[in-house]
mmCIF file of C-alpha atoms in Angstrom:
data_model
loop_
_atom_site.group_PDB
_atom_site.id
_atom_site.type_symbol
_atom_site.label_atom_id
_atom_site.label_comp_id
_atom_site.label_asym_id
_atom_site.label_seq_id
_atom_site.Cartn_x
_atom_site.Cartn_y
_atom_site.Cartn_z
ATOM 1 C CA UNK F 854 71.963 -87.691 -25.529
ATOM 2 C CA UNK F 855 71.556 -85.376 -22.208
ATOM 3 C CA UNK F 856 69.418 -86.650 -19.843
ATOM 4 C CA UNK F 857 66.301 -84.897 -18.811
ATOM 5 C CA UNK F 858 65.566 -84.139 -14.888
ATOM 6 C CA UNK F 859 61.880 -85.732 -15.185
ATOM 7 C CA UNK F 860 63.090 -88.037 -17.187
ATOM 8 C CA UNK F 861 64.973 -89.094 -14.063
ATOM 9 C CA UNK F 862 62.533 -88.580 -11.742
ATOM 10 C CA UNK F 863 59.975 -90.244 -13.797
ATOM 11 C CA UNK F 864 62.549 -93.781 -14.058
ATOM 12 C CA UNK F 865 62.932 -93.897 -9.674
ATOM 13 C CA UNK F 866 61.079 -96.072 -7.313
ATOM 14 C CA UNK F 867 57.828 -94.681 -6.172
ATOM 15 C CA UNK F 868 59.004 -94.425 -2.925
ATOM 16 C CA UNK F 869 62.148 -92.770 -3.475
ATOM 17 C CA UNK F 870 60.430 -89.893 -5.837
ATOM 18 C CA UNK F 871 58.122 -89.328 -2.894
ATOM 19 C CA UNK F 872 60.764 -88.681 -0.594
ATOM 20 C CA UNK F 873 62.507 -86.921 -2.678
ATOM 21 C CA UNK F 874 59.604 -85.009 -3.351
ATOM 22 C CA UNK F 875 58.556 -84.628 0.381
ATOM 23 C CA UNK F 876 62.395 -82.858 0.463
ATOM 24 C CA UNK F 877 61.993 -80.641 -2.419
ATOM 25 C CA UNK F 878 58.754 -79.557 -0.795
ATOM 26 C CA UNK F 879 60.564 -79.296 3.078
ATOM 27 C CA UNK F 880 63.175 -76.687 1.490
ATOM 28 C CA UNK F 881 60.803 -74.789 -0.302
ATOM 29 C CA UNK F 882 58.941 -74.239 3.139
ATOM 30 C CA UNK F 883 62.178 -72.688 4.182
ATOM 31 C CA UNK F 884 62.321 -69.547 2.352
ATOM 32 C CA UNK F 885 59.078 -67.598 2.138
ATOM 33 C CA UNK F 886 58.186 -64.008 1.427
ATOM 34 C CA UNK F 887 55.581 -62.312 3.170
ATOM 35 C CA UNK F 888 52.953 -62.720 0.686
ATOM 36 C CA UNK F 889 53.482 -66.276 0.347
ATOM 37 C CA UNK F 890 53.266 -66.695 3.763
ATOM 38 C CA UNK F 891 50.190 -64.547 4.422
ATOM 39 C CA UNK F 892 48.701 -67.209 1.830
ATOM 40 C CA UNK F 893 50.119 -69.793 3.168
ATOM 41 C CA UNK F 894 48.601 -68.941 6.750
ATOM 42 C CA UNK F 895 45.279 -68.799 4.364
ATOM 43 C CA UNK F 896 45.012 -65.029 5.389
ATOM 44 C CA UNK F 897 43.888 -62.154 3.272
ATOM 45 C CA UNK F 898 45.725 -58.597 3.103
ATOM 46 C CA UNK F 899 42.839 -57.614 4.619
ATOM 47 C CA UNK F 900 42.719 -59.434 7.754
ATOM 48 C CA UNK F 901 46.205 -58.818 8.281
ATOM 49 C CA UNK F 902 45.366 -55.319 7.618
ATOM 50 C CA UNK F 903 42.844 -55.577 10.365
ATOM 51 C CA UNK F 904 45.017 -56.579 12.820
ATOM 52 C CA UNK F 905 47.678 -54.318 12.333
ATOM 53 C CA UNK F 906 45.286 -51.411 12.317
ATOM 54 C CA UNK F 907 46.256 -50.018 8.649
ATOM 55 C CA UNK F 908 44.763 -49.813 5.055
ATOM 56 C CA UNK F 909 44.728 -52.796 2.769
ATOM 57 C CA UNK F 910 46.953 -51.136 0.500
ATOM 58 C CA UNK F 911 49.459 -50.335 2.674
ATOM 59 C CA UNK F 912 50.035 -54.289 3.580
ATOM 60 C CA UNK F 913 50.733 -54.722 -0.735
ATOM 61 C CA UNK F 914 52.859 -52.147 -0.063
ATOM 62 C CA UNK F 915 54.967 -53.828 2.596
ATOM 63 C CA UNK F 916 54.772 -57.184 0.972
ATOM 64 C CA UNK F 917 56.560 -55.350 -2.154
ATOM 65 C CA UNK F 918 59.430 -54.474 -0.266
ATOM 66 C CA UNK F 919 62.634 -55.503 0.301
ATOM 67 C CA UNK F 920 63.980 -53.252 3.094
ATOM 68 C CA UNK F 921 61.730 -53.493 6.741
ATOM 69 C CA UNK F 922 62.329 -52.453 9.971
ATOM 70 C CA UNK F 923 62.586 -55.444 12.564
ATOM 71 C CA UNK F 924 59.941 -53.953 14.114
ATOM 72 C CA UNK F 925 57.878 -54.136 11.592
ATOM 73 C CA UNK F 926 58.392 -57.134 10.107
ATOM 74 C CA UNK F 927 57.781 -58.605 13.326
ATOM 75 C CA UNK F 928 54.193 -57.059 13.475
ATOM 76 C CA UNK F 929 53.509 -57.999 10.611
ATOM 77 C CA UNK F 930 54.606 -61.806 11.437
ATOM 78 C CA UNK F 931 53.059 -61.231 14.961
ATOM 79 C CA UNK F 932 50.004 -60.225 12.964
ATOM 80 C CA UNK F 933 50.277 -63.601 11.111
ATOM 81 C CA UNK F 934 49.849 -65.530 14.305
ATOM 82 C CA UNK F 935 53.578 -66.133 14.016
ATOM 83 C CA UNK F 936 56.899 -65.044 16.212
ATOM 84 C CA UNK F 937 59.908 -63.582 14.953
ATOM 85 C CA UNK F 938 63.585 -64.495 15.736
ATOM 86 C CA UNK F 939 66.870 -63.344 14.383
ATOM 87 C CA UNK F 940 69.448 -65.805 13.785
ATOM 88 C CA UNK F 941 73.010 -64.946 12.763
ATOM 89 C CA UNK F 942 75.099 -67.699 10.981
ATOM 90 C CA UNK F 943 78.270 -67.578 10.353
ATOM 91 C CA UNK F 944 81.160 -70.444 8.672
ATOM 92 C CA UNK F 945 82.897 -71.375 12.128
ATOM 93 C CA UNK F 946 80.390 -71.766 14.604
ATOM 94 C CA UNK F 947 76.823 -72.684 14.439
ATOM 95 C CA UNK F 948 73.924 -70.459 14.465
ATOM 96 C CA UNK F 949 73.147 -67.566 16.997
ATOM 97 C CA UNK F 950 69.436 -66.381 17.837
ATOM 98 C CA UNK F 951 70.085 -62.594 18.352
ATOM 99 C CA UNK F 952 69.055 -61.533 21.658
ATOM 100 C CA UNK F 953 66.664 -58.002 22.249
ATOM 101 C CA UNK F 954 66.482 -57.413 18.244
ATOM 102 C CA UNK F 955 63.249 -58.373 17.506
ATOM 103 C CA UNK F 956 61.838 -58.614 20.608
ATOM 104 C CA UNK F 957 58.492 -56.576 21.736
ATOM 105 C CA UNK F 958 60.759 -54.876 24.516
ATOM 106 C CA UNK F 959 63.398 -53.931 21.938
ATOM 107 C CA UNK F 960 61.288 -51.593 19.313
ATOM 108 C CA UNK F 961 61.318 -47.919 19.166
#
């Protein structure tokens, strides 16, 4: 008989589904679109609206897509309360934070 996942997680040590759980919840926290972290910031499309100087509308808009400018994503995150950094990974050497990209001196 194949073994169910919660079945698993049900059968651990309390304090070993907790961390595991505390994990799960660490890595989700990683990877975010811009809606969910507008809610997660507890802001409305509104606000952030607001802020950027545009319509309501036009924030659903740019949470729908999937292709941004730089410079606008990082309004938008700037807008958020938040910074924005570029980070270039590659297999043989660790991470890079991309210089001038995405930086207020950089746009347009």
């Amino acid at each position: 008989m194949a073994l169910d996942v919660e079945d698993v997680i049900a059968g651990l040590d309390p304090e070993r589904r907790r961390k595991i759980e505390e994990k799960a919840a660490e890595l989700i926290a990683e990877e975010m679109t811009l809606r969910e972290l507008r809610k997660a910031r507890a802001l409305t499309q509104a606000s952030v609206a607001r802020e950027l100087g545009i319509s309501q509308d036009a924030i659903s808009r740019l949470e729908k897509r999937s292709d941004l400018l730089l410079s606008t994503l990082r309004r938008t995150v700037e807008a958020m309360g938040g910074s924005l950094s570029l980070i270039a990974r590659f297999p043989d050497r660790p991470p890079v934070e991309l210089a001038g990209i995405a930086d207020h001196d950089a746009r347009d």
